[in-house]
Each structure stands twice: as C-alpha cells, then as structure tokens.
XYZ file of C-alpha atoms in Angstrom:
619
model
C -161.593 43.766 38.960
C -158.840 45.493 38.278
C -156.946 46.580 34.944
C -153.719 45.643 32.704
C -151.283 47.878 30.445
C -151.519 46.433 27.036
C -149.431 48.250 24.033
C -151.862 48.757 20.740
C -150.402 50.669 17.896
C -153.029 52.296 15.448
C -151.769 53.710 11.749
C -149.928 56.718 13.314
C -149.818 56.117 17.441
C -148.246 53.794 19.612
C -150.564 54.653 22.790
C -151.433 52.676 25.954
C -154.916 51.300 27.132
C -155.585 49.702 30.083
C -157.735 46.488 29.886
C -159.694 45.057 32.576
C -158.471 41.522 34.040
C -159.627 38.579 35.683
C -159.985 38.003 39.508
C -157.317 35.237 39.307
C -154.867 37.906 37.771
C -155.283 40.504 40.598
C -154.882 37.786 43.244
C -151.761 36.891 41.589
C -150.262 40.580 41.843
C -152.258 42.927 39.769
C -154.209 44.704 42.859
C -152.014 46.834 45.504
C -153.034 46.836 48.705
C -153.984 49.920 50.494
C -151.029 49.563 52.368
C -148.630 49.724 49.346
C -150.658 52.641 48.321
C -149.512 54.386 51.281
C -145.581 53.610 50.897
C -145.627 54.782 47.394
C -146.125 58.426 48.652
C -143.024 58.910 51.168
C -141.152 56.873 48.125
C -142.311 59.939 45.481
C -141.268 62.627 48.108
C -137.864 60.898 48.541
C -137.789 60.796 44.558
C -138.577 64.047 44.105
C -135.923 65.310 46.799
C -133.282 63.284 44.936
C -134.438 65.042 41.068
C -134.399 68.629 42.177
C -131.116 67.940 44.682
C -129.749 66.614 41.073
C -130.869 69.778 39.235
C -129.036 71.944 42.194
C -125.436 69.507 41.723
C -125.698 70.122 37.896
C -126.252 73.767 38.013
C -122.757 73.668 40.166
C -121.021 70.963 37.733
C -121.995 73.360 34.628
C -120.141 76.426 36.720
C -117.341 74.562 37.873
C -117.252 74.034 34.016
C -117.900 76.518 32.145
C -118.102 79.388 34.929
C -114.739 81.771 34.197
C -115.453 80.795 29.849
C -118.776 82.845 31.056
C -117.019 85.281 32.878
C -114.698 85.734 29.933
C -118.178 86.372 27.455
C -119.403 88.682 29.956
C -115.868 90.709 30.416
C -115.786 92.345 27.132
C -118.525 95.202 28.265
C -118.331 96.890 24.169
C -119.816 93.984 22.611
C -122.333 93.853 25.563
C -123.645 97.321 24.029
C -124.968 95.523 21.023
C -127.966 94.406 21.770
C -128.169 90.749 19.678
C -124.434 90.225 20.788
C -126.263 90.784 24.590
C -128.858 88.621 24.019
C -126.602 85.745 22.444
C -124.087 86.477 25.643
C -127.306 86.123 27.979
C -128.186 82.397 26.459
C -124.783 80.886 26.473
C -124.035 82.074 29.681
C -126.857 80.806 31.425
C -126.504 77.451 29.227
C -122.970 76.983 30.610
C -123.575 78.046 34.331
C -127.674 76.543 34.543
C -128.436 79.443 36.081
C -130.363 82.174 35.433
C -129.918 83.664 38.919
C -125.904 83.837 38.724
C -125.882 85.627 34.984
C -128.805 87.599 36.639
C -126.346 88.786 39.469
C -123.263 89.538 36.951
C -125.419 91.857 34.807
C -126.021 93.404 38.353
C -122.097 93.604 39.269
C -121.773 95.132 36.100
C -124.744 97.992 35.536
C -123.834 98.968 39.930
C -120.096 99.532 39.082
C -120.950 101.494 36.267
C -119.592 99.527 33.334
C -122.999 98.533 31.727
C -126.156 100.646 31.297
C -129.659 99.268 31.971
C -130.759 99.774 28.219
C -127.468 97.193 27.334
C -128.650 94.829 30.046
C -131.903 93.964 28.842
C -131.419 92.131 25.528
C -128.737 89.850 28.319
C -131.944 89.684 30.469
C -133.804 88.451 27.593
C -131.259 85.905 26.663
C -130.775 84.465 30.179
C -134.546 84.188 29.984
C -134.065 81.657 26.917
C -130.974 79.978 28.542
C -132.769 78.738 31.499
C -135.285 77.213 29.465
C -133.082 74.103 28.635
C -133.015 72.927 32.186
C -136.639 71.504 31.741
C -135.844 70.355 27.456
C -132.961 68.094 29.414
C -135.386 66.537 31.796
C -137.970 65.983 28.852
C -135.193 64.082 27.097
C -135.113 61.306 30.054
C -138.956 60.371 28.690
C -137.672 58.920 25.157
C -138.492 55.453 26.161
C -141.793 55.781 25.282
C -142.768 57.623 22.174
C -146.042 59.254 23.008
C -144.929 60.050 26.642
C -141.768 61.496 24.430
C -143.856 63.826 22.420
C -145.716 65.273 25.340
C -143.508 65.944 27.772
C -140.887 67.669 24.721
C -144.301 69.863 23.534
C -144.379 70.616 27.317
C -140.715 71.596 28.164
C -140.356 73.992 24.496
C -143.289 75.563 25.123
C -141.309 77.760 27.721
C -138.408 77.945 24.616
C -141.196 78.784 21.975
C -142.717 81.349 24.353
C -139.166 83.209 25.177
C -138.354 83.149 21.422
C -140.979 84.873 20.116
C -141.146 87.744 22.636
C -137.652 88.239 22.159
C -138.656 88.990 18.292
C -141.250 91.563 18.925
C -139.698 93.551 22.054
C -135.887 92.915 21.523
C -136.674 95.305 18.336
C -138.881 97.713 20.603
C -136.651 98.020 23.352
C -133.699 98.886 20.843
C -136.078 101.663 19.297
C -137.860 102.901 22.473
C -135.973 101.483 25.564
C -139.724 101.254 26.726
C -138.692 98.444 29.080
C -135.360 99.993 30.831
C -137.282 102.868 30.701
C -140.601 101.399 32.625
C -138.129 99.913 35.279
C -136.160 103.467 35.413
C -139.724 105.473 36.290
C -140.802 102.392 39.160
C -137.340 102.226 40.946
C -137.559 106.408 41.097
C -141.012 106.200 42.485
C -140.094 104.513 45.454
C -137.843 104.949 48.027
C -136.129 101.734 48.327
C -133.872 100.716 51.408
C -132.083 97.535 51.740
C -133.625 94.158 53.477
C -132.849 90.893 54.566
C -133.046 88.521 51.465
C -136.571 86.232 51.425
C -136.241 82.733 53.015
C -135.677 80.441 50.128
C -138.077 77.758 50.775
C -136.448 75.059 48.704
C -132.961 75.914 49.622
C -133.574 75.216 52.898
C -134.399 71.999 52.293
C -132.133 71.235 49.754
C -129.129 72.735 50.615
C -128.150 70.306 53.519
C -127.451 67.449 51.394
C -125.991 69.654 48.361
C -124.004 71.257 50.600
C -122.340 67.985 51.845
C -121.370 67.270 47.646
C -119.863 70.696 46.717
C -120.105 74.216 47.692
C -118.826 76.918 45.409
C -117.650 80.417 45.184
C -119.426 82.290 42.735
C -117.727 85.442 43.771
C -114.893 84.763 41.605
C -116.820 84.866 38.364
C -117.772 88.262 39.414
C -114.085 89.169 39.778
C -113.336 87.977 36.365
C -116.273 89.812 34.474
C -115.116 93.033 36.687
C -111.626 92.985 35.623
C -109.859 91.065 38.371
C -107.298 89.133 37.179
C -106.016 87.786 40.404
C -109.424 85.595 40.642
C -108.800 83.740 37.518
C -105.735 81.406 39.768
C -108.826 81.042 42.031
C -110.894 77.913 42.320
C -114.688 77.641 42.118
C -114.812 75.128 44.589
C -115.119 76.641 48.211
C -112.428 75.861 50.258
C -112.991 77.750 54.092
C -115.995 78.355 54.871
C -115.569 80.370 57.904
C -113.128 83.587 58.407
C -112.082 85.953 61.393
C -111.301 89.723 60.822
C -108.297 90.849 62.692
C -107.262 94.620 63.588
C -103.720 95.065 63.934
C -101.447 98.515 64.475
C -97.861 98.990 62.597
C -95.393 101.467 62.630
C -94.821 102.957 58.988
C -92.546 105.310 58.289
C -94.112 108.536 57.271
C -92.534 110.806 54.070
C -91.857 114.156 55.696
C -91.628 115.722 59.614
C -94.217 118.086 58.836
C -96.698 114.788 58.409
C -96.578 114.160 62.241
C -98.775 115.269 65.008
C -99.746 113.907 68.116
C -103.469 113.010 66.216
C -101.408 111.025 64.159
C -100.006 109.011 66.502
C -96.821 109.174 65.177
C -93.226 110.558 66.551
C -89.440 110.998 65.342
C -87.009 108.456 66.264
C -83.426 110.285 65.100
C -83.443 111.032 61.158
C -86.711 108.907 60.767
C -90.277 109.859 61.438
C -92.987 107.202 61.677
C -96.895 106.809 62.437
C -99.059 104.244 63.356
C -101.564 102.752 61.090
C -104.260 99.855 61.677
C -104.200 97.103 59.177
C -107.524 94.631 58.840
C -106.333 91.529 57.679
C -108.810 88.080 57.118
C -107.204 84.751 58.689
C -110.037 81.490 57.312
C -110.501 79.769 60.566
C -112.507 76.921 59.056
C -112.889 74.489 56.258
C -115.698 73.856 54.514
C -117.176 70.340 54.487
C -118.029 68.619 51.297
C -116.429 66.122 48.940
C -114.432 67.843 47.119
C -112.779 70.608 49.593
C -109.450 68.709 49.456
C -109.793 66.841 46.173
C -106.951 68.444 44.579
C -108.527 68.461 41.399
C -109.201 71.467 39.069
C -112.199 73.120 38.495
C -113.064 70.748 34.851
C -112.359 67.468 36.464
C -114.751 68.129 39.091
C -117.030 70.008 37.625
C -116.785 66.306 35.100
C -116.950 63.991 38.128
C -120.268 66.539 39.265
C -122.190 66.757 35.856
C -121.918 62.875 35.146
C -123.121 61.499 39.007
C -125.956 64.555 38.717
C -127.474 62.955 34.818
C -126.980 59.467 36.388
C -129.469 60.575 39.501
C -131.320 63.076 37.422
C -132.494 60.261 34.673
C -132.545 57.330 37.389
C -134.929 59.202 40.022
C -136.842 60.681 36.673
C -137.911 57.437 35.022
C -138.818 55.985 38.808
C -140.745 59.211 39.328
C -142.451 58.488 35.791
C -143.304 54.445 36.817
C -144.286 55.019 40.237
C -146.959 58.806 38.869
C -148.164 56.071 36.400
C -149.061 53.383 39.111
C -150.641 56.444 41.407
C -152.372 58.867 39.293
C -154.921 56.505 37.157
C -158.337 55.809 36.836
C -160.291 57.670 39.807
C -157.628 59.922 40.942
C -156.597 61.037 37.396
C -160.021 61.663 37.145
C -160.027 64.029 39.777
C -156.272 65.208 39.073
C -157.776 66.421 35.334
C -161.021 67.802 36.744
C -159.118 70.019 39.351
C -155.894 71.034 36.731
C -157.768 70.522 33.132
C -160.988 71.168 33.012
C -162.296 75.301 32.269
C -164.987 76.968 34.245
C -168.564 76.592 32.802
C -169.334 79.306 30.161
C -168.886 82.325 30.886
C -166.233 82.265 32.615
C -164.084 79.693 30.780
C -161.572 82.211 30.258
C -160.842 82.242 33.656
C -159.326 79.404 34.489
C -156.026 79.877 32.248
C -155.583 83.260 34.466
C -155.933 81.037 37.334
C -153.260 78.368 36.392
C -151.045 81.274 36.099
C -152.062 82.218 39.558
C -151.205 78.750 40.375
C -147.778 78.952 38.301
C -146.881 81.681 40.130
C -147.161 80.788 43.575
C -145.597 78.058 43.568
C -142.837 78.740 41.689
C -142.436 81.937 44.361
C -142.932 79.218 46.896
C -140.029 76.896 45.688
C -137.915 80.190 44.366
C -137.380 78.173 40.971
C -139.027 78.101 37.478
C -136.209 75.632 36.686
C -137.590 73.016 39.213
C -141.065 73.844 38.866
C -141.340 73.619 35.264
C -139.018 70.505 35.202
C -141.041 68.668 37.709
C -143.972 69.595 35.133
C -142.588 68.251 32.662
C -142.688 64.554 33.513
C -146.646 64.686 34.354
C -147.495 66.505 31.064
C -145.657 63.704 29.611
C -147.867 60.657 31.295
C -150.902 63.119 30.944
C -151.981 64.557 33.999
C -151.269 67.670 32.797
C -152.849 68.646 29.397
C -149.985 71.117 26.976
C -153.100 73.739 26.957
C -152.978 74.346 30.705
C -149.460 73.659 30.761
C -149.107 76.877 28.796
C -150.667 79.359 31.774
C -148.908 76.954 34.120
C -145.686 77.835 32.525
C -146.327 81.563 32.031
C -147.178 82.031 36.004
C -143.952 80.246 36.644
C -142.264 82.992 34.708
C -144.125 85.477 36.482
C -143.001 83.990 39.737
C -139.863 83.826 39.164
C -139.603 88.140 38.436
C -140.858 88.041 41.921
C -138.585 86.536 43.779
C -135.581 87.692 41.774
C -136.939 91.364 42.735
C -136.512 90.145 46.610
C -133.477 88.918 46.305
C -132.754 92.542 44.334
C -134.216 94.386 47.442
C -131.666 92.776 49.753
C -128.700 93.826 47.936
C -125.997 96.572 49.590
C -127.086 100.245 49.005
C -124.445 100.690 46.461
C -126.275 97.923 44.343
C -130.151 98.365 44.723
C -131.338 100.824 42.817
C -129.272 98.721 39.768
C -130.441 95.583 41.090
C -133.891 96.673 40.625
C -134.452 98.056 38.028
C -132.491 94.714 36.352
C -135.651 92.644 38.154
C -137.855 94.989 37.024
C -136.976 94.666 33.230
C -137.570 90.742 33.841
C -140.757 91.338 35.542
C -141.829 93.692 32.585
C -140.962 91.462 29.320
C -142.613 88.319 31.203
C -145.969 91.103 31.604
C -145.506 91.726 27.784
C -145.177 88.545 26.480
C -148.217 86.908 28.189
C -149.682 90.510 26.801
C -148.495 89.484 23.373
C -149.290 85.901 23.061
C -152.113 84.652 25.473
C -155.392 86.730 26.287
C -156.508 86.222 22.175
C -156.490 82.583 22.007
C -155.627 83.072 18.118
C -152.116 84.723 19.584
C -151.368 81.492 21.065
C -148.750 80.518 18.646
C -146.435 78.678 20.991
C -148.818 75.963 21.565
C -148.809 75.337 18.061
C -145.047 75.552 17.644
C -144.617 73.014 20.989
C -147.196 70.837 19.229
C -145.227 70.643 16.143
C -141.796 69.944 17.266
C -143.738 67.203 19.746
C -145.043 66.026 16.671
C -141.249 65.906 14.716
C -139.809 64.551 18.293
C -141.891 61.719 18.125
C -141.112 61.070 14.529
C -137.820 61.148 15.145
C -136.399 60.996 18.305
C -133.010 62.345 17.404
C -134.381 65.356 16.649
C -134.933 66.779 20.380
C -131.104 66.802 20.555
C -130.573 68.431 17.469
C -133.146 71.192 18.576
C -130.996 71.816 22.032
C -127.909 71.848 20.059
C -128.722 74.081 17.612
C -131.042 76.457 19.212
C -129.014 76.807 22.608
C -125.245 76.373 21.266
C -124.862 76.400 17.457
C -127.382 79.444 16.661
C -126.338 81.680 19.400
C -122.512 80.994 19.081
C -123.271 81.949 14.941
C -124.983 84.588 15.632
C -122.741 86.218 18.447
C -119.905 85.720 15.769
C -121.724 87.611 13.292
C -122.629 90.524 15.976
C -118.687 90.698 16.601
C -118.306 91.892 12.871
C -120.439 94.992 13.472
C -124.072 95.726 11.933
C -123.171 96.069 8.937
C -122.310 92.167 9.041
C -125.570 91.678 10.775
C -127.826 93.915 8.303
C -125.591 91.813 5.217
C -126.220 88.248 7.060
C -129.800 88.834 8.673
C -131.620 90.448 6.096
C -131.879 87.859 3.827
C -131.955 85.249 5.817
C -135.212 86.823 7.969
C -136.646 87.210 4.124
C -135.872 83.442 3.153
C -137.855 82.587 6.655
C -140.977 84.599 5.663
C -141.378 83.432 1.744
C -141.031 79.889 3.311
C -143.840 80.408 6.339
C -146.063 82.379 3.580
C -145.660 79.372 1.355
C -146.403 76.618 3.746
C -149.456 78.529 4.557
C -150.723 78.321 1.761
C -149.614 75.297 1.159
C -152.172 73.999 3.996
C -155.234 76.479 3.348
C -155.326 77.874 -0.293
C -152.931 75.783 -2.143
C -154.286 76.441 -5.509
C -153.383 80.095 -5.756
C -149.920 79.124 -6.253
C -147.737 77.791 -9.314
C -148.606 74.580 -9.777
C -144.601 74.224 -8.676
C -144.816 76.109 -5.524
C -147.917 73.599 -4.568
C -145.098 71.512 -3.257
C -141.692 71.105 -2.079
C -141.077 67.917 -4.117
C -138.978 70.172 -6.582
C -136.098 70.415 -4.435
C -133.864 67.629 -3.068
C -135.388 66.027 -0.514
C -132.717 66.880 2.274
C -133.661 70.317 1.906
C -137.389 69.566 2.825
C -137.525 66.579 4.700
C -135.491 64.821 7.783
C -135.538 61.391 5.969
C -131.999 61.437 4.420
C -130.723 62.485 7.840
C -133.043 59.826 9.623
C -131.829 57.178 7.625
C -127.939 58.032 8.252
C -128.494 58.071 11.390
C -130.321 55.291 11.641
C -127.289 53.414 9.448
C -125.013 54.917 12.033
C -127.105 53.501 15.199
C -128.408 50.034 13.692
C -125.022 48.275 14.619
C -125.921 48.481 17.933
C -129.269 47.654 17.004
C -130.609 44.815 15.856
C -133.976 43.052 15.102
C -135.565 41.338 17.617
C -139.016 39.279 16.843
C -142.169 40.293 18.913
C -143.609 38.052 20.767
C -145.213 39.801 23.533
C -148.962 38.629 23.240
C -150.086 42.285 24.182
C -149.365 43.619 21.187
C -151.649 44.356 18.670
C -153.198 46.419 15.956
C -156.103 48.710 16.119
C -157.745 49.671 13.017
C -158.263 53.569 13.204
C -161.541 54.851 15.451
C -162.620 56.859 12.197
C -162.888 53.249 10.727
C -165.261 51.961 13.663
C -168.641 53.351 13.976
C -168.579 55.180 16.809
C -170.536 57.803 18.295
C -169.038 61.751 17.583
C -168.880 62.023 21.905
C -167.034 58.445 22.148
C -164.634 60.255 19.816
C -164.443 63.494 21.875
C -163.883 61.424 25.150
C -161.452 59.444 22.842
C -159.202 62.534 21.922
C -159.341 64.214 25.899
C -157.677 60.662 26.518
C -154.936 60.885 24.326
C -153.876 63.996 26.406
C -154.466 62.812 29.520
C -154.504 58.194 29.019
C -154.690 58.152 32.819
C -158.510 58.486 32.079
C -160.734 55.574 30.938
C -161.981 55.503 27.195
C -165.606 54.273 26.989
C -166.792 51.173 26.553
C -167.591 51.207 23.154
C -163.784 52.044 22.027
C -162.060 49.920 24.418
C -163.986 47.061 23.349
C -161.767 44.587 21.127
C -164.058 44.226 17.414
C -161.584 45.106 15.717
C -157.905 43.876 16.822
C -155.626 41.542 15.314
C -152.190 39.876 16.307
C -149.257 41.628 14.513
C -146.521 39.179 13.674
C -143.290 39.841 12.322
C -139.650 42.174 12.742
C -139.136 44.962 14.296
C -136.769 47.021 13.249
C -134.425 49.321 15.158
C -135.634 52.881 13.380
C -139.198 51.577 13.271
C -141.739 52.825 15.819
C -141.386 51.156 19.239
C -144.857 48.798 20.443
C-alpha cells in the first residue's frame, strides 16, 4: 500500500499529508518501481549541475552589469575611510557583481597598493559578508508556489541575512573603537612567515567551469583597473575576448640625449651628429580567441550581461522547482526518516549540545569542499523548504558554511604575488575573525539565538504575504544601503543628526512590543496597543490589499473542485494524546515524516465548497 498527497487547510496552515491508497490506485501509477527509483538519482545530479552552473552564469550577468558602477563605488578611497559608508559600499557591491570573492579581491588591490588601510577594509568586509547573502533569499523566492514550503525555505535563506546583520551591530561599533579585528589579523600575519603558493584546487570549478566556460568568460581584471585609477580600462569590455597571448622581446635603436650617455655597455654608438643605443622592448601579441558565445557578439557589456541574467533565472527557477518535485518524490517516508535522524535529531543528554558544533563541522567542510557558501547554502535552501532540513540545524549548518568559506578565501590569499600577501591575509583573516565572533556572540547560549527568531518571523510575514519577501530584498539589500551610503556622504554629523533618532525610535518600539507580549499591563492602557495609530503604520493590510487590487486583474476566481481538499478542525480541538501532538509539531518541520495514526485519521474533515479568491490562501 502505498500513499497519496492530499491538500488539508486547518484555521492558520495550508500543509500536506499523505494518505494511504488502495491497491488498485498503486497498480494504476501510484507505486515506482525500483527501477525508476534508480533513474531519479543521475536525473537530481544532472539538476543540480544545471542550478549551481546557473548560479556561476548569473554571478557573470550581474558583473557584466553592474561591474565598472562597482568599480566606480569602490574608486572613491575617502569615503571608503568611513566606516558605515564601507560597509554600505561592501553590500551593494557584492549585490551588483554576486560575488563576494571579486569585492573580496578589490579590497585586496586596494589595501596592497597602498590606497586603503586594513582598519578601512573591514566594515567593506563586513558588508560583502551581507551582500552575498541574497544569492540564497533569490533561490528561496523560486519556492512561492507553495505557501508553507514558502515560509521555510525564506526562514532558511535570512537566517544567513539575520545572522550578518546583527554582528555587524555589535562589532562594526567595536572595530571602529578598538580595531580589535584588523588588529587580531595584523598580530597572526606577523607571526608567521608567509611565502607564496599555488592557489587550492577548486573542487567545484573544476567541474563547473567546462560548460560555463563555453557561455561567457570574463575579465575581471578591468574592474580592478577602474577602482585603481586606470582610466584606459573603462573603453574595455568585461567579456574576454583572447584567451591566449605570446610575449615577444624585440631590440630598437633610440636615439640617446647626449654623447657622454654612450659606452660600449650600452650598446650604443654615434652615427655623424646623432648618437643612439639599443633598447629591448617586450611587447604582448593575443595569439588566440577565446571560445564562448559571446566572444564575437558585438554587443556591450549591459546587453549581454541582459541576455546572461534572464537565460540564468529561467534555468535557475526551472531546474529549482524540478529539484523541489523530484527531493519530494525521493526523500519521504523511510528515507526522510533516516535523512532527519542523521541531520535533525541531537545527541542523547549530555551531550545534546554537541551536535549543533557538529553541523557546523559539517557546514564547514563542505562548503571548503565546494569553495562556495553561495552554492552550499542555496542548495540548502530548497530542502529546508520541503523539510528535510529543520531551520534549528539549519542555523549551525549555515554558520559552518561561513566558517568555510574564511578558509578557503585565506588559500586563495596565500597564493597571491609577494607584493600582495601579507595584505591579502590579513583581509582573510578579518573575515575569518568576525565569522569566529559572531557564532561567539549569538550561538553557544541558546537564549543568544536571536536570528532564529528573527528568520522565524519574517517566515511567518512571508507566508502571510508573499509579496513581502521582495520587499525585504529590496529594501534591505538596495533601498537601505543606497540611503544610508547617501547619508554617510554628508559627513557624521549627518549621520549622528539622521541615526540617532532613528536607532531611538527602533528601541521604544522593540521595548514596547515586548511588553506588549509578556507584561502588557504595566503600560498605559494606550500603549497596550497599536490600534491608536493608522493602521498603515502598524500593519501590512492597506499595502496587501493595494496590491492585491493591483494583481487581481490578472487574477481571477476560480471554483474548487478538487475532491482533495478539505478542512481540518484544529488538533487542539481533537483529543489527542500530548506525544501525538509533539510528533505532530516535529512534522510540520520536517512533513516528509509520517504523523501517527491517531491524527491522520479522518473524524473530523469536511468538504469545503465555495470561491477562492486570488489574495486568499492557496489549498
């Protein structure tokens, strides 16, 4: 006997449960043979190749985009000395170029020539940081389909954003006051004696770049030029052109400003009035053209970088919503049962604690494996949305990714020219040491763990309103740091004017809602509430409903007649036993489990009959 999805929305979820049917269903296509099985695993690789190939093509389409508009942010090295300018410059860079790694290497260009101190470079650190965060909020976005699926997956992908923020608040302040990070990175690079090295095998490049490379190859060399004050590389295109180049030695006769110049050393002689010498001239001849689709396109840098970003959302969402069907069809019943006792479950007491250290360990290696947080926290993203993955060991998960990413970016920094190490190092370093801090700040007290709340919340708003998640990107990733960086142009005093009572507005509000929730009758009876102001200034229903004006004319009601839906009465309304309820709640986390008997059984479930309309929540 095997089982069927069937839709069942309760007073405040729309979840799935899977039903057991009749013999005379499975013969008619509800069993897979072993066989099928078997081709579904080749088909997932494939899948997966295709989604983080499509994160590697829209990395490039954001730099052929917005890559010299970064190198113009980065070129003005005064208002990198302001730290919040810095860290605003560090999250709109890497949102434009999707890459952590290439703002990583500019700050590097720029502290090795000499134009930007270590101290200035952190708060840019800290920012790029936040900026590669997004890559994984994107991918979330692809799970809207599904509400519940929705909410998980976005608590799971701004748990990294939540995380970032809130060590930026507590040691962007303490670096400006100490420099106890630049500093901590300062001591370690002097305590060694680095030399240069080959640069680590990139496990996932190797396998990725042989297809990428046939779509678009790039020269990120001439962003570099542009932030260092070359003006020559700003007629230069991003896309790579030769691929292959020959250094020739040639001698020329040059005629030399005074007799006395020449000696025989010189190689050099008089020929009547004149006297000349010989010099030897390197000049670079390309010998050979790259190969990719876009080497003799003709087009500028926008239009492809266009043609790049739209093919790369169009593969990204299509090979994420097969990856989500086909993890569905695989990981259920037995094998999510062993999937959530391997990656959910904590050590027996004592040593519960344990296993959230471990996941980190786990985090870590294989995001040092694969040589990307991006794609390892993005291909997260769509399994803590079906459930494998609970958002509590998500949270390590995500942490150890961090972690592994300060480790390879301090390879890479080790195989930089001599001129550059000891700068590219210490930059590494100062990743490697806020990561340490922050897991220091907000993990080992489970009390501390404030962005699991935060990623629960705005899950919780997401799946109330599913317009929100793009309002969130926008406004956290463009509109705040763009408003912000303004304001930093103006000078502190503009900053102390703007910030000060703004940060005061944000505490009376968080001190109110507190005690709003737990002691609510300490305050004016006028304060118990937020019904005293309009509602648009506490509540997202005025906006919900314009937008949902705005959308319903492409919208419109359609009757249900699917006979698998129906309503549930609430299981606090069925007498049930207190551990049906606890195996009821690790379900909703992970629904590739099976809920006992006694709440999947049907006493209380009626037909539901009527419209559905378009802002109401999908069945």
């Amino acid at each position: 006997m095997s089982s069927r999805p069937i839709r069942i929305t309760t007073t405040e979820h729309t979840i799935s449960l899977k039903v057991p049917t009749t013999m005379s269903e499975d013969r008619h296509g509800g069993r897979s043979s072993p066989f099928l099985c078997l081709l579904r695993v080749p088909l997932l690789l494939l899948l997966l190749y295709g989604f983080v190939c499509s994160l590697d093509v829209l990395s490039s389409a954001f730099q052929l985009a917005g890559g010299k508009v970064a190198g113009d942010i980065f070129k003005d090295n005064a208002i990198l000395s302001n730290p919040v300018a810095g860290l605003m410059v560090g999250i709109l860079v890497t949102v434009l170029v999707q890459s952590s790694s290439t703002s990583t290497s500019i700050v590097v260009s720029l502290v090795s020539s000499g134009l930007l101190e270590v101290k200035s470079a952190v708060p840019i650190i800290m920012g790029s940081n936040i900026g590669t965060s997004v890559t994984n909020t994107i991918v979330a976005l692809m799970q809207a389909g599904e509400r519940n699926e929705f909410k998980r997956a976005f608590a799971g992908a701004t748990i990294h954003d939540c995380f970032n923020w809130l060590s930026v608040l507590v040691l962007l302040p303490l670096e400006v006051a100490s420099g106890l990070i630049s500093f901590l990175a300062r001591v370690t690079v002097s305590g060694f004696q680095l030399h240069s090295g080959e640069e680590a095998p990139e496990l996932l490049k190797t396998l990725t770049e042989p297809f990428t490379k046939l779509i678009i190859q790039l020269d990120k060399s001439v962003i570099t030029g542009i932030v260092l004050g070359d003006e020559s590389m700003r007629n230069h295109s991003l896309v790579k052109v030769w691929c292959k180049s020959s250094v020739f030695l040639s001698s020329v006769n040059v005629t030399a400003a005074a007799a006395h110049n020449c000696s025989a050393a010189l190689h050099c002689g008089n020929d009547s009035d004149l006297t000349w010498t010989t010099q030897n001239i390197t000049s670079q001849i390309n010998t050979e053209k790259c190969r990719h689709l876009f080497v003799d396109s003709g087009l500028s840098d926008l239009a492809v970088g266009l043609v790049l970003l739209a093919g790369s959302l169009v593969v990204l969402c299509s090979c994420l919503l097969l990856l989500v069907k086909l993890l569905n069809s695989l990981l259920k019943g037995q094998v999510a049962k062993v999937i959530e006792g391997v990656i959910n479950t904590d050590f027996p007491y004592p040593l519960g604690w344990l296993s959230g250290y471990l996941a980190m360990l786990m985090g870590a290696g294989m995001t040092f494996i694969i040589q990307s947080s991006s794609v390892f926290t993005s291909a997260m993203t769509p399994l803590i949305g079906i459930g494998v993955i609970s958002l509590n060991r998500a949270y390590p998960l995500t942490l150890g990714s961090n972690i592994g990413t300060t480790t390879t970016a301090l390879l890479a920094a080790l195989a930089s020219p001599k001129e550059k190490l000891p700068a590219a190092c210490q930059i590494a370093l100062c990743h490697f040491y806020f990561n340490i801090f922050g897991i220091l700040l907000w993990y080992p007290v489970p009390m501390t763990r404030l962005p699991i709340r935060m990623a629960s919340a705005l899950g919780e708003r997401t799946a109330k309103y599913r317009w929100f998640a793009v309002l969130y990107l926008l406004v956290c990733f463009l509109l705040m740091p763009c408003l912000v960086f303004g304001i930093s142009l103006a000078g502190w005093q503009a900053m102390v004017a703007v910030g000060t009572p703004f940060s005061a507005l944000i505490v009376f509000i968080l001190l109110i809602n507190l005690m709003q929730a737990r002691n609510p009758t300490r305050l004016p009876k006028t304060l118990r509430s937020w019904d005293f102001l309009p509602q648009w200034m506490h509540s997202l229903k005025p906006l919900d409903k314009l937008i949902t004006r705005t959308t319903a004319l492409c919208c419109s009601p359609a009757r249900i007649n699917d006979p698998d839906v129906v309503v549930v009465t609430p299981p606090d309304a069925v007498n049930i036993k207190p551990e049906s309820k606890k195996l009821a709640e690790q379900w909703y986390d992970n629904p590739g489990l099976s809920l006992p008997e006694e709440i999947s059984s049907e006493p209380r479930v009626f037909r539901l009959r009527g419209l559905e309309r378009c802002n109401s929540t999908p069945l």
